[in-house]
PDB file of C-alpha atoms in Angstrom:
ATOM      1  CA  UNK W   1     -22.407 -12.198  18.311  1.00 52.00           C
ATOM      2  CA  UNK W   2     -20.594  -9.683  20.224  1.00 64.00           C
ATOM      3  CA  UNK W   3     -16.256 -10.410  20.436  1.00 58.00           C
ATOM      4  CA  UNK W   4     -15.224 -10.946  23.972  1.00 59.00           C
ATOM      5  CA  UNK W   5     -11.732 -11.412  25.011  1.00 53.00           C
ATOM      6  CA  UNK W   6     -10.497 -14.387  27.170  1.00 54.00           C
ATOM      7  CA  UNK W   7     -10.837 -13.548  30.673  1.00 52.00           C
ATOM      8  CA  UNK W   8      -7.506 -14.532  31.405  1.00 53.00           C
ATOM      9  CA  UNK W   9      -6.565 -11.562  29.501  1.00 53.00           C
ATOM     10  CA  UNK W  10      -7.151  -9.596  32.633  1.00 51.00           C
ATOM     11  CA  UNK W  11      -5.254 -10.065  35.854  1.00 52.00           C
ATOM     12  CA  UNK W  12      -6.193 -10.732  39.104  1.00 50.00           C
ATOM     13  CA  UNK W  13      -9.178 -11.255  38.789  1.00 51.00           C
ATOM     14  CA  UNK W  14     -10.149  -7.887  37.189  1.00 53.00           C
ATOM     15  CA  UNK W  15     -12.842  -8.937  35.301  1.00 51.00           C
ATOM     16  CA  UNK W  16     -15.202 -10.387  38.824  1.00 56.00           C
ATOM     17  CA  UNK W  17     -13.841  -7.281  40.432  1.00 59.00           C
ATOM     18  CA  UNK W  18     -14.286  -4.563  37.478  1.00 64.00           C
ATOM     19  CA  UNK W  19     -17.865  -3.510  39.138  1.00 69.00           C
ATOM     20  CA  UNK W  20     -16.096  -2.984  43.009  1.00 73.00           C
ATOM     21  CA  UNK W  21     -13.639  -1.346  41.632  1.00 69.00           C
ATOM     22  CA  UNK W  22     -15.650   1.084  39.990  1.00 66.00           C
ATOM     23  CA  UNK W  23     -17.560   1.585  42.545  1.00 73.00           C
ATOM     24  CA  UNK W  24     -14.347   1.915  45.151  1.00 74.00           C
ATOM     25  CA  UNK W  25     -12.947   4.478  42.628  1.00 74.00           C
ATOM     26  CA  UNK W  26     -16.301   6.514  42.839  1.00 72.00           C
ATOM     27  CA  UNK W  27     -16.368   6.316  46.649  1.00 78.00           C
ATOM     28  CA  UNK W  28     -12.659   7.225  46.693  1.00 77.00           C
ATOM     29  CA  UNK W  29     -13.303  10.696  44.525  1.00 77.00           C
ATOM     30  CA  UNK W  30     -16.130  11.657  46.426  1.00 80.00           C
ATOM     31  CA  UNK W  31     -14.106  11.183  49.497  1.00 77.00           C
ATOM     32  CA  UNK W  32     -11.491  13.177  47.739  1.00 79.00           C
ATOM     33  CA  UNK W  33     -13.494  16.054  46.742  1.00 76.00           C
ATOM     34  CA  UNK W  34     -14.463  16.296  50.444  1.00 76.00           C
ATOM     35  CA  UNK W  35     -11.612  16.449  51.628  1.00 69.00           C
ATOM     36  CA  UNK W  36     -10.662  18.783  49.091  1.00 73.00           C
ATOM     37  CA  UNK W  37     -13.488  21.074  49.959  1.00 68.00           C
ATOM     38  CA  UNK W  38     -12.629  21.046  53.904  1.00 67.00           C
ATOM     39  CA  UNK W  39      -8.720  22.120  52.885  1.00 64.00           C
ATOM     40  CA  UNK W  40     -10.129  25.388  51.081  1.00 66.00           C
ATOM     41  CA  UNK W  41     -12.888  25.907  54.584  1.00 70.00           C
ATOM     42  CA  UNK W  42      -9.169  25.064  56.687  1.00 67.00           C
ATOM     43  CA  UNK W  43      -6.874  27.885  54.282  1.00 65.00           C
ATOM     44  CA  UNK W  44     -10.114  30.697  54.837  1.00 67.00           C
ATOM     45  CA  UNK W  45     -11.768  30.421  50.814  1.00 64.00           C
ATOM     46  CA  UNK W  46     -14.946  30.679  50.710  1.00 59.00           C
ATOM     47  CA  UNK W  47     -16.776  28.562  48.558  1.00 58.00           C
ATOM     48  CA  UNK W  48     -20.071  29.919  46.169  1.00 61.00           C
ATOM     49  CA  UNK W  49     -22.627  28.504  48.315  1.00 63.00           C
ATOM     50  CA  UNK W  50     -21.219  29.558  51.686  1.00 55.00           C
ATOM     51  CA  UNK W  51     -21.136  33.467  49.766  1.00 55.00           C
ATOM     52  CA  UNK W  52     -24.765  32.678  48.030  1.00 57.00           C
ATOM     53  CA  UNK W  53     -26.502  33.452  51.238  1.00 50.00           C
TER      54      UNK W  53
END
């Protein structure tokens, strides 16, 4: 049988929340890399597949 640690181990709530707050992360770095992507369009780079065609 597979160890499992207390969940009081974990605060607020962390363990009920662990799967949200994966996903929120996820959602957050996609956002991110968006935004990242429209600051190098705003400062004139182009990026491989605006150049590929």
């Amino acid at each position: 049988m597979a160890y499992r640690r207390p969940r009081a181990i974990k605060p607020w709530g962390f363990v009920e929340a662990e799967g949200e707050v994966c996903r929120l992360v996820h959602v957050l770095a996609e956002i991110r890399g968006e935004i990242e992507i429209g600051c190098l369009r705003w400062m004139g780079v182009m990026l491989p597949e605006e150049t590929a065609g």
